[in-house]
């Protein structure tokens, strides 16, 4: 919880702690920083009776948000549409207003707001002026943006204990306050310059460059009263006069653990690779060491001319003496080969469910392969 000066966005005070304590409780710890010449703006949720009484006791004036469902007695109706009321024995003024904003793209936003203020003189403080003044509360949100995003850049505190977190928080506030001080000094050196036109990002980047490059570490006494390198770069790239900025208040959806699909169409399965013409399709598509599928338990197809000597036949005539042995066709890159067994009629090819793993393709004919298997 922080107390921020809207004109310069400098920190007047900050408190933080466990989330078990409410925001109003933390805000009450900053009330000692208020003075009678201050005007306090607060967001919705700080309109409790005790908090309003505590702020009024500091003699500081305020316009703040009031819950729309809160019933307040109407004591006196004023000419500008506001009325006098009382909250926690404190005399206040309630302003109900509807605000319509039209953006450059034609988008229209309409909202109902309710303000409560201790400025009860409608002649000196018209309702329309106070409603426009309350818009300055968004400078507080800009200060938080600089802390969370510009400085931290999406990072989180690295400490894992309360003492370390507290140290990091105060270091973050110190850096922020030092940069804001340099920005205000730069704006004051050029009469008529609003501090809002000073870019916080330029101030931060220049400060980092000085640390990395060790530039202007030792200050020359002759440079006293000057804005320094940070101030010069800020003034060289002043922002244009501030425009009205509007942002809708929405609930952000939680981030998904899953990546977003790049296409909306379902993936198309790849076409199956064609089966070799020299092998039976039933055996070529069968998974080793698994039960035979219905497609592989039927009657083997009749061998064609291209399938002569293939695995489609369970028996074959042993090769004649001196004739080159024929072996079951296997892929040049496949590590699988069929197991064989001997029989009076010659070597018999094993069934498709009895394939064995081989580290290399067989280098000899079936007789040598049978001899190697018996050794194993």
mmCIF file of C-alpha atoms in Angstrom:
data_model
loop_
_atom_site.group_PDB
_atom_site.id
_atom_site.type_symbol
_atom_site.label_atom_id
_atom_site.label_comp_id
_atom_site.label_asym_id
_atom_site.label_seq_id
_atom_site.Cartn_x
_atom_site.Cartn_y
_atom_site.Cartn_z
ATOM 1 C CA UNK A 1 0.000 0.000 0.000
ATOM 2 C CA UNK A 2 1.460 3.366 -1.038
ATOM 3 C CA UNK A 3 0.628 7.033 -0.767
ATOM 4 C CA UNK A 4 1.559 8.713 -4.063
ATOM 5 C CA UNK A 5 1.685 12.356 -5.088
ATOM 6 C CA UNK A 6 -0.392 12.582 -8.267
ATOM 7 C CA UNK A 7 1.506 15.544 -9.742
ATOM 8 C CA UNK A 8 4.933 13.875 -9.740
ATOM 9 C CA UNK A 9 4.017 10.248 -8.908
ATOM 10 C CA UNK A 10 6.599 10.323 -6.148
ATOM 11 C CA UNK A 11 6.115 8.105 -3.113
ATOM 12 C CA UNK A 12 5.072 9.777 0.120
ATOM 13 C CA UNK A 13 4.954 6.512 2.029
ATOM 14 C CA UNK A 14 4.627 2.751 1.635
ATOM 15 C CA UNK A 15 3.674 -0.189 3.830
ATOM 16 C CA UNK A 16 3.367 -3.874 3.026
ATOM 17 C CA UNK A 17 2.987 -7.190 4.785
ATOM 18 C CA UNK A 18 1.054 -10.465 4.802
ATOM 19 C CA UNK A 19 -2.107 -10.706 2.726
ATOM 20 C CA UNK A 20 -4.052 -11.766 5.804
ATOM 21 C CA UNK A 21 -4.311 -8.074 6.691
ATOM 22 C CA UNK A 22 -6.725 -5.968 4.658
ATOM 23 C CA UNK A 23 -5.955 -2.988 2.448
ATOM 24 C CA UNK A 24 -7.808 -0.576 4.728
ATOM 25 C CA UNK A 25 -5.651 -1.632 7.651
ATOM 26 C CA UNK A 26 -2.463 -0.936 5.697
ATOM 27 C CA UNK A 27 -3.834 2.388 4.446
ATOM 28 C CA UNK A 28 -4.512 3.462 8.032
ATOM 29 C CA UNK A 29 -0.769 3.224 8.724
ATOM 30 C CA UNK A 30 -0.143 5.972 6.153
ATOM 31 C CA UNK A 31 -2.614 8.499 7.544
ATOM 32 C CA UNK A 32 0.042 10.152 9.719
ATOM 33 C CA UNK A 33 1.614 11.468 6.496
ATOM 34 C CA UNK A 34 -1.461 13.541 5.644
ATOM 35 C CA UNK A 35 -1.565 17.294 6.227
ATOM 36 C CA UNK A 36 -4.442 19.798 6.261
ATOM 37 C CA UNK A 37 -3.382 21.206 2.864
ATOM 38 C CA UNK A 38 -3.675 17.826 1.133
ATOM 39 C CA UNK A 39 -6.488 16.430 -0.970
ATOM 40 C CA UNK A 40 -6.723 12.635 -0.760
ATOM 41 C CA UNK A 41 -8.109 10.498 -3.597
ATOM 42 C CA UNK A 42 -8.865 6.862 -2.932
ATOM 43 C CA UNK A 43 -10.274 3.948 -4.868
ATOM 44 C CA UNK A 44 -13.376 1.931 -4.189
ATOM 45 C CA UNK A 45 -13.374 -0.058 -0.955
ATOM 46 C CA UNK A 46 -11.976 2.560 1.441
ATOM 47 C CA UNK A 47 -15.319 4.065 2.462
ATOM 48 C CA UNK A 48 -15.670 2.332 5.820
ATOM 49 C CA UNK A 49 -16.904 4.435 8.719
ATOM 50 C CA UNK A 50 -13.742 4.052 10.770
ATOM 51 C CA UNK A 51 -11.441 4.900 7.864
ATOM 52 C CA UNK A 52 -13.472 7.979 6.895
ATOM 53 C CA UNK A 53 -13.403 9.185 10.489
ATOM 54 C CA UNK A 54 -9.621 8.656 10.669
ATOM 55 C CA UNK A 55 -9.006 10.625 7.465
ATOM 56 C CA UNK A 56 -11.255 13.443 8.627
ATOM 57 C CA UNK A 57 -9.328 13.613 11.899
ATOM 58 C CA UNK A 58 -6.155 14.539 9.973
ATOM 59 C CA UNK A 59 -8.014 17.621 8.630
ATOM 60 C CA UNK A 60 -7.086 16.607 5.095
ATOM 61 C CA UNK A 61 -9.863 16.929 2.516
ATOM 62 C CA UNK A 62 -10.892 14.095 0.239
ATOM 63 C CA UNK A 63 -13.047 13.016 -2.685
ATOM 64 C CA UNK A 64 -13.196 9.222 -2.799
ATOM 65 C CA UNK A 65 -15.238 6.399 -4.235
ATOM 66 C CA UNK A 66 -18.365 5.334 -2.395
ATOM 67 C CA UNK A 67 -20.090 2.016 -2.896
ATOM 68 C CA UNK A 68 -23.212 2.360 -4.993
ATOM 69 C CA UNK A 69 -25.230 0.039 -2.740
ATOM 70 C CA UNK A 70 -24.534 2.052 0.388
ATOM 71 C CA UNK A 71 -27.514 3.969 1.702
ATOM 72 C CA UNK A 72 -26.773 7.522 2.734
ATOM 73 C CA UNK A 73 -29.404 9.887 4.121
ATOM 74 C CA UNK A 74 -30.241 12.906 1.963
ATOM 75 C CA UNK A 75 -30.069 15.980 4.172
ATOM 76 C CA UNK A 76 -29.944 18.795 1.622
ATOM 77 C CA UNK A 77 -30.109 18.689 -2.182
ATOM 78 C CA UNK A 78 -27.696 21.059 -3.902
ATOM 79 C CA UNK A 79 -27.988 22.884 -7.213
ATOM 80 C CA UNK A 80 -25.398 20.774 -9.052
ATOM 81 C CA UNK A 81 -27.240 17.525 -8.318
ATOM 82 C CA UNK A 82 -25.183 16.487 -5.307
ATOM 83 C CA UNK A 83 -26.546 16.358 -1.782
ATOM 84 C CA UNK A 84 -25.334 16.696 1.767
ATOM 85 C CA UNK A 85 -25.313 13.637 3.977
ATOM 86 C CA UNK A 86 -23.635 12.215 7.054
ATOM 87 C CA UNK A 87 -21.396 9.174 7.455
ATOM 88 C CA UNK A 88 -20.013 8.124 10.829
ATOM 89 C CA UNK A 89 -21.092 11.435 12.353
ATOM 90 C CA UNK A 90 -19.079 13.294 9.687
ATOM 91 C CA UNK A 91 -20.801 15.780 7.404
ATOM 92 C CA UNK A 92 -20.082 14.861 3.791
ATOM 93 C CA UNK A 93 -21.311 15.541 0.291
ATOM 94 C CA UNK A 94 -22.352 12.754 -2.083
ATOM 95 C CA UNK A 95 -22.048 13.072 -5.865
ATOM 96 C CA UNK A 96 -23.761 10.588 -8.197
ATOM 97 C CA UNK A 97 -22.625 10.857 -11.788
ATOM 98 C CA UNK A 98 -22.777 8.992 -15.080
ATOM 99 C CA UNK A 99 -19.651 9.223 -17.211
ATOM 100 C CA UNK A 100 -19.646 8.492 -20.933
ATOM 101 C CA UNK A 101 -16.348 8.290 -22.769
ATOM 102 C CA UNK A 102 -16.031 8.090 -26.551
ATOM 103 C CA UNK A 103 -12.701 6.772 -27.795
ATOM 104 C CA UNK A 104 -10.975 7.693 -31.040
ATOM 105 C CA UNK A 105 -12.191 4.496 -32.718
ATOM 106 C CA UNK A 106 -15.798 5.272 -31.816
ATOM 107 C CA UNK A 107 -16.043 2.866 -28.883
ATOM 108 C CA UNK A 108 -18.293 4.226 -26.139
ATOM 109 C CA UNK A 109 -17.959 3.408 -22.451
ATOM 110 C CA UNK A 110 -20.580 4.403 -19.898
ATOM 111 C CA UNK A 111 -20.300 3.950 -16.155
ATOM 112 C CA UNK A 112 -21.959 5.121 -12.955
ATOM 113 C CA UNK A 113 -19.762 6.496 -10.194
ATOM 114 C CA UNK A 114 -20.445 7.701 -6.709
ATOM 115 C CA UNK A 115 -18.105 10.021 -4.881
ATOM 116 C CA UNK A 116 -18.064 11.220 -1.296
ATOM 117 C CA UNK A 117 -16.187 14.359 -0.292
ATOM 118 C CA UNK A 118 -15.669 16.693 2.622
ATOM 119 C CA UNK A 119 -15.734 19.673 0.225
ATOM 120 C CA UNK A 120 -19.348 20.553 0.945
ATOM 121 C CA UNK A 121 -19.413 24.000 -0.707
ATOM 122 C CA UNK A 122 -20.986 23.371 -4.120
ATOM 123 C CA UNK A 123 -20.332 26.960 -5.180
ATOM 124 C CA UNK A 124 -16.560 26.737 -4.748
ATOM 125 C CA UNK A 125 -16.231 23.080 -5.679
ATOM 126 C CA UNK A 126 -18.767 22.162 -8.397
ATOM 127 C CA UNK A 127 -19.557 18.499 -8.827
ATOM 128 C CA UNK A 128 -18.267 18.433 -12.418
ATOM 129 C CA UNK A 129 -14.888 19.786 -11.298
ATOM 130 C CA UNK A 130 -14.542 17.177 -8.563
ATOM 131 C CA UNK A 131 -15.477 14.380 -10.967
ATOM 132 C CA UNK A 132 -12.808 15.565 -13.399
ATOM 133 C CA UNK A 133 -10.310 15.889 -10.570
ATOM 134 C CA UNK A 134 -10.926 12.341 -9.443
ATOM 135 C CA UNK A 135 -9.562 11.141 -12.774
ATOM 136 C CA UNK A 136 -6.116 12.128 -11.490
ATOM 137 C CA UNK A 137 -6.231 9.102 -9.218
ATOM 138 C CA UNK A 138 -5.058 7.080 -12.219
ATOM 139 C CA UNK A 139 -1.620 8.625 -11.739
ATOM 140 C CA UNK A 140 -1.329 6.186 -8.855
ATOM 141 C CA UNK A 141 -1.870 3.296 -11.268
ATOM 142 C CA UNK A 142 0.846 4.702 -13.540
ATOM 143 C CA UNK A 143 3.227 4.641 -10.589
ATOM 144 C CA UNK A 144 2.450 0.977 -9.989
ATOM 145 C CA UNK A 145 2.991 0.276 -13.677
ATOM 146 C CA UNK A 146 6.496 1.745 -13.456
ATOM 147 C CA UNK A 147 7.257 -0.366 -10.391
ATOM 148 C CA UNK A 148 5.856 -3.662 -11.613
ATOM 149 C CA UNK A 149 6.545 -3.586 -15.326
ATOM 150 C CA UNK A 150 9.121 -0.960 -16.256
ATOM 151 C CA UNK A 151 11.576 -1.784 -13.466
ATOM 152 C CA UNK A 152 10.766 -5.425 -12.748
ATOM 153 C CA UNK A 153 9.956 -6.249 -16.388
ATOM 154 C CA UNK A 154 7.867 -9.259 -15.447
ATOM 155 C CA UNK A 155 10.314 -10.627 -12.884
ATOM 156 C CA UNK A 156 9.352 -11.560 -9.345
ATOM 157 C CA UNK A 157 11.223 -11.073 -6.113
ATOM 158 C CA UNK A 158 13.912 -13.706 -5.708
ATOM 159 C CA UNK A 159 13.943 -13.819 -1.904
ATOM 160 C CA UNK A 160 12.236 -16.729 -0.178
ATOM 161 C CA UNK A 161 11.980 -15.356 3.348
ATOM 162 C CA UNK A 162 10.179 -12.314 4.816
ATOM 163 C CA UNK A 163 13.391 -10.467 5.671
ATOM 164 C CA UNK A 164 14.713 -10.814 2.127
ATOM 165 C CA UNK A 165 11.412 -9.737 0.591
ATOM 166 C CA UNK A 166 11.323 -6.657 2.789
ATOM 167 C CA UNK A 167 14.873 -5.747 1.793
ATOM 168 C CA UNK A 168 14.084 -6.124 -1.911
ATOM 169 C CA UNK A 169 10.903 -4.077 -1.626
ATOM 170 C CA UNK A 170 12.650 -1.144 0.020
ATOM 171 C CA UNK A 171 15.446 -1.330 -2.557
ATOM 172 C CA UNK A 172 12.830 -1.182 -5.304
ATOM 173 C CA UNK A 173 11.128 1.820 -3.696
ATOM 174 C CA UNK A 174 14.478 3.568 -3.257
ATOM 175 C CA UNK A 175 15.362 3.179 -6.930
ATOM 176 C CA UNK A 176 11.925 4.360 -7.989
ATOM 177 C CA UNK A 177 12.050 7.406 -5.741
ATOM 178 C CA UNK A 178 15.552 8.375 -6.906
ATOM 179 C CA UNK A 179 14.484 8.263 -10.552
ATOM 180 C CA UNK A 180 11.348 10.288 -9.845
ATOM 181 C CA UNK A 181 13.454 12.891 -8.068
ATOM 182 C CA UNK A 182 15.710 13.241 -11.110
ATOM 183 C CA UNK A 183 12.681 13.563 -13.374
ATOM 184 C CA UNK A 184 11.118 16.312 -11.266
ATOM 185 C CA UNK A 185 14.401 18.219 -11.131
ATOM 186 C CA UNK A 186 14.692 17.977 -14.909
ATOM 187 C CA UNK A 187 11.147 19.296 -15.365
ATOM 188 C CA UNK A 188 11.730 22.159 -12.939
ATOM 189 C CA UNK A 189 14.862 23.214 -14.840
ATOM 190 C CA UNK A 190 12.669 23.991 -17.863
ATOM 191 C CA UNK A 191 9.899 26.385 -16.737
ATOM 192 C CA UNK A 192 6.425 25.362 -17.769
ATOM 193 C CA UNK A 193 7.267 21.673 -18.188
ATOM 194 C CA UNK A 194 4.818 19.256 -16.622
ATOM 195 C CA UNK A 195 6.533 16.304 -14.884
ATOM 196 C CA UNK A 196 4.031 14.069 -16.686
ATOM 197 C CA UNK A 197 5.981 14.673 -19.891
ATOM 198 C CA UNK A 198 9.144 13.101 -18.459
ATOM 199 C CA UNK A 199 9.642 9.511 -19.582
ATOM 200 C CA UNK A 200 10.335 7.054 -16.777
ATOM 201 C CA UNK A 201 11.747 4.459 -19.191
ATOM 202 C CA UNK A 202 14.416 6.881 -20.455
ATOM 203 C CA UNK A 203 15.393 7.737 -16.892
ATOM 204 C CA UNK A 204 15.729 4.055 -15.994
ATOM 205 C CA UNK A 205 17.737 3.141 -19.106
ATOM 206 C CA UNK A 206 20.096 6.079 -18.630
ATOM 207 C CA UNK A 207 20.687 5.133 -15.007
ATOM 208 C CA UNK A 208 21.505 1.568 -16.054
ATOM 209 C CA UNK A 209 23.922 2.799 -18.707
ATOM 210 C CA UNK A 210 25.749 4.870 -16.122
ATOM 211 C CA UNK A 211 26.117 1.872 -13.830
ATOM 212 C CA UNK A 212 27.320 -0.453 -16.597
ATOM 213 C CA UNK A 213 29.679 2.052 -18.205
ATOM 214 C CA UNK A 214 30.715 3.712 -14.922
ATOM 215 C CA UNK A 215 29.947 7.075 -16.521
ATOM 216 C CA UNK A 216 29.624 10.240 -14.420
ATOM 217 C CA UNK A 217 30.234 8.288 -11.229
ATOM 218 C CA UNK A 218 32.238 11.122 -9.646
ATOM 219 C CA UNK A 219 30.295 14.366 -9.778
ATOM 220 C CA UNK A 220 32.121 17.564 -10.588
ATOM 221 C CA UNK A 221 31.360 20.314 -8.031
ATOM 222 C CA UNK A 222 30.931 22.674 -10.959
ATOM 223 C CA UNK A 223 27.915 20.630 -12.066
ATOM 224 C CA UNK A 224 26.014 21.434 -8.886
ATOM 225 C CA UNK A 225 22.521 22.596 -9.735
ATOM 226 C CA UNK A 226 22.531 20.902 -13.135
ATOM 227 C CA UNK A 227 20.223 18.085 -14.106
ATOM 228 C CA UNK A 228 22.980 15.656 -15.067
ATOM 229 C CA UNK A 229 23.004 13.069 -17.821
ATOM 230 C CA UNK A 230 19.624 11.609 -16.851
ATOM 231 C CA UNK A 231 17.992 15.015 -16.909
ATOM 232 C CA UNK A 232 19.539 15.924 -20.267
ATOM 233 C CA UNK A 233 18.256 12.773 -21.921
ATOM 234 C CA UNK A 234 14.802 13.240 -20.415
ATOM 235 C CA UNK A 235 14.538 16.826 -21.647
ATOM 236 C CA UNK A 236 15.818 15.831 -25.087
ATOM 237 C CA UNK A 237 12.937 13.372 -25.491
ATOM 238 C CA UNK A 238 9.976 14.889 -23.687
ATOM 239 C CA UNK A 239 6.658 13.180 -24.161
ATOM 240 C CA UNK A 240 3.800 15.104 -25.802
ATOM 241 C CA UNK A 241 1.210 16.749 -23.552
ATOM 242 C CA UNK A 242 -0.762 14.049 -21.829
ATOM 243 C CA UNK A 243 -4.031 12.947 -23.400
ATOM 244 C CA UNK A 244 -7.067 11.478 -21.716
ATOM 245 C CA UNK A 245 -6.400 7.784 -21.158
ATOM 246 C CA UNK A 246 -9.206 5.307 -20.651
ATOM 247 C CA UNK A 247 -8.914 1.693 -19.576
ATOM 248 C CA UNK A 248 -11.764 -0.706 -18.902
ATOM 249 C CA UNK A 249 -11.685 -2.687 -15.693
ATOM 250 C CA UNK A 250 -11.847 -6.368 -16.602
ATOM 251 C CA UNK A 251 -11.143 -9.679 -14.939
ATOM 252 C CA UNK A 252 -8.240 -11.312 -16.718
ATOM 253 C CA UNK A 253 -8.640 -14.966 -17.593
ATOM 254 C CA UNK A 254 -6.073 -17.288 -16.017
ATOM 255 C CA UNK A 255 -3.214 -18.470 -18.160
ATOM 256 C CA UNK A 256 -3.572 -21.939 -19.599
ATOM 257 C CA UNK A 257 -0.972 -24.599 -18.935
ATOM 258 C CA UNK A 258 -1.289 -25.736 -22.519
ATOM 259 C CA UNK A 259 0.089 -24.074 -25.614
ATOM 260 C CA UNK A 260 -2.285 -22.437 -28.044
ATOM 261 C CA UNK A 261 -2.970 -24.357 -31.215
ATOM 262 C CA UNK A 262 -1.558 -22.608 -34.265
ATOM 263 C CA UNK A 263 -4.286 -23.961 -36.572
ATOM 264 C CA UNK A 264 -7.930 -24.757 -36.069
ATOM 265 C CA UNK A 265 -8.037 -27.699 -38.479
ATOM 266 C CA UNK A 266 -7.407 -31.216 -37.225
ATOM 267 C CA UNK A 267 -4.099 -32.746 -38.307
ATOM 268 C CA UNK A 268 -4.302 -35.053 -41.317
ATOM 269 C CA UNK A 269 -2.774 -38.493 -40.693
ATOM 270 C CA UNK A 270 0.090 -39.434 -42.967
ATOM 271 C CA UNK A 271 -0.614 -41.963 -45.705
ATOM 272 C CA UNK A 272 0.735 -45.463 -44.970
ATOM 273 C CA UNK A 273 3.932 -46.383 -46.771
ATOM 274 C CA UNK A 274 3.512 -48.911 -49.621
ATOM 275 C CA UNK A 275 4.364 -52.529 -48.854
ATOM 276 C CA UNK A 276 7.301 -54.076 -50.676
ATOM 277 C CA UNK A 277 6.215 -56.149 -53.647
ATOM 278 C CA UNK A 278 8.450 -59.040 -52.579
ATOM 279 C CA UNK A 279 6.860 -59.602 -49.160
ATOM 280 C CA UNK A 280 3.442 -60.554 -47.929
ATOM 281 C CA UNK A 281 1.436 -57.551 -46.676
ATOM 282 C CA UNK A 282 0.183 -59.597 -43.718
ATOM 283 C CA UNK A 283 3.666 -60.192 -42.348
ATOM 284 C CA UNK A 284 5.170 -56.876 -43.368
ATOM 285 C CA UNK A 285 2.645 -54.926 -41.264
ATOM 286 C CA UNK A 286 2.740 -57.200 -38.233
ATOM 287 C CA UNK A 287 4.245 -56.008 -34.961
ATOM 288 C CA UNK A 288 6.924 -58.386 -33.627
ATOM 289 C CA UNK A 289 6.260 -60.273 -30.384
ATOM 290 C CA UNK A 290 2.534 -59.449 -30.412
ATOM 291 C CA UNK A 291 -0.522 -61.684 -30.969
ATOM 292 C CA UNK A 292 -1.494 -62.010 -34.591
ATOM 293 C CA UNK A 293 -4.210 -59.643 -35.696
ATOM 294 C CA UNK A 294 -7.274 -60.824 -37.629
ATOM 295 C CA UNK A 295 -5.629 -59.635 -40.803
ATOM 296 C CA UNK A 296 -2.665 -61.989 -40.266
ATOM 297 C CA UNK A 297 -4.499 -65.158 -39.185
ATOM 298 C CA UNK A 298 -6.298 -65.839 -42.435
ATOM 299 C CA UNK A 299 -5.191 -68.042 -45.274
ATOM 300 C CA UNK A 300 -1.955 -66.762 -46.776
ATOM 301 C CA UNK A 301 -2.414 -65.307 -50.221
ATOM 302 C CA UNK A 302 -1.271 -67.301 -53.205
ATOM 303 C CA UNK A 303 2.268 -66.316 -54.116
ATOM 304 C CA UNK A 304 2.585 -64.373 -57.278
ATOM 305 C CA UNK A 305 5.505 -64.211 -59.615
ATOM 306 C CA UNK A 306 6.979 -61.324 -57.661
ATOM 307 C CA UNK A 307 6.488 -63.168 -54.366
ATOM 308 C CA UNK A 308 8.251 -66.394 -55.296
ATOM 309 C CA UNK A 309 10.302 -67.570 -52.358
ATOM 310 C CA UNK A 310 8.715 -64.989 -50.035
ATOM 311 C CA UNK A 311 7.311 -65.509 -46.561
ATOM 312 C CA UNK A 312 3.850 -66.218 -47.871
ATOM 313 C CA UNK A 313 4.635 -69.946 -48.019
ATOM 314 C CA UNK A 314 5.281 -71.985 -44.862
ATOM 315 C CA UNK A 315 7.507 -74.511 -46.637
ATOM 316 C CA UNK A 316 9.867 -74.458 -49.519
ATOM 317 C CA UNK A 317 12.073 -76.912 -51.337
ATOM 318 C CA UNK A 318 15.615 -77.053 -49.997
ATOM 319 C CA UNK A 319 18.170 -75.624 -52.371
ATOM 320 C CA UNK A 320 20.033 -77.981 -54.612
ATOM 321 C CA UNK A 321 23.639 -78.733 -53.902
ATOM 322 C CA UNK A 322 25.816 -75.943 -55.115
ATOM 323 C CA UNK A 323 22.872 -73.717 -55.840
ATOM 324 C CA UNK A 324 22.702 -70.357 -54.131
ATOM 325 C CA UNK A 325 20.496 -70.441 -51.091
ATOM 326 C CA UNK A 326 17.455 -68.243 -51.116
ATOM 327 C CA UNK A 327 16.566 -66.353 -47.965
ATOM 328 C CA UNK A 328 13.393 -64.590 -46.950
ATOM 329 C CA UNK A 329 13.384 -61.041 -48.282
ATOM 330 C CA UNK A 330 14.240 -58.522 -45.607
ATOM 331 C CA UNK A 331 14.739 -54.800 -45.750
ATOM 332 C CA UNK A 332 18.324 -53.629 -45.997
ATOM 333 C CA UNK A 333 17.819 -51.475 -42.929
ATOM 334 C CA UNK A 334 15.523 -53.745 -40.917
ATOM 335 C CA UNK A 335 17.076 -55.339 -37.800
ATOM 336 C CA UNK A 336 14.556 -58.192 -37.845
ATOM 337 C CA UNK A 337 15.077 -61.671 -39.371
ATOM 338 C CA UNK A 338 12.970 -64.839 -39.169
ATOM 339 C CA UNK A 339 13.877 -67.766 -36.959
ATOM 340 C CA UNK A 340 14.216 -71.092 -38.771
ATOM 341 C CA UNK A 341 14.080 -74.665 -37.665
ATOM 342 C CA UNK A 342 15.157 -77.925 -39.294
ATOM 343 C CA UNK A 343 12.842 -80.624 -40.562
ATOM 344 C CA UNK A 344 13.218 -83.692 -42.757
ATOM 345 C CA UNK A 345 11.901 -81.649 -45.634
ATOM 346 C CA UNK A 346 14.374 -78.834 -45.100
ATOM 347 C CA UNK A 347 14.395 -75.554 -43.222
ATOM 348 C CA UNK A 348 10.999 -74.264 -42.225
ATOM 349 C CA UNK A 349 10.216 -70.581 -41.852
ATOM 350 C CA UNK A 350 8.786 -69.647 -38.480
ATOM 351 C CA UNK A 351 5.348 -68.109 -38.145
ATOM 352 C CA UNK A 352 4.884 -64.375 -38.123
ATOM 353 C CA UNK A 353 4.525 -64.347 -34.320
ATOM 354 C CA UNK A 354 7.955 -65.797 -33.724
ATOM 355 C CA UNK A 355 10.356 -63.175 -35.038
ATOM 356 C CA UNK A 356 13.713 -62.697 -33.364
ATOM 357 C CA UNK A 357 15.792 -59.570 -32.929
ATOM 358 C CA UNK A 358 19.120 -59.485 -34.818
ATOM 359 C CA UNK A 359 21.698 -56.772 -34.454
ATOM 360 C CA UNK A 360 22.859 -57.138 -38.071
ATOM 361 C CA UNK A 361 21.357 -58.702 -41.187
ATOM 362 C CA UNK A 362 22.478 -62.328 -41.842
ATOM 363 C CA UNK A 363 25.681 -62.559 -43.785
ATOM 364 C CA UNK A 364 25.178 -66.188 -45.056
ATOM 365 C CA UNK A 365 22.399 -68.464 -46.186
ATOM 366 C CA UNK A 366 19.763 -70.227 -44.064
ATOM 367 C CA UNK A 367 22.066 -73.142 -43.184
ATOM 368 C CA UNK A 368 24.646 -70.833 -41.613
ATOM 369 C CA UNK A 369 21.887 -68.915 -39.811
ATOM 370 C CA UNK A 370 20.526 -72.193 -38.420
ATOM 371 C CA UNK A 371 23.981 -73.160 -37.236
ATOM 372 C CA UNK A 372 24.387 -69.780 -35.474
ATOM 373 C CA UNK A 373 21.034 -70.097 -33.746
ATOM 374 C CA UNK A 374 21.876 -73.554 -32.403
ATOM 375 C CA UNK A 375 25.044 -72.173 -30.871
ATOM 376 C CA UNK A 376 22.957 -69.612 -29.007
#
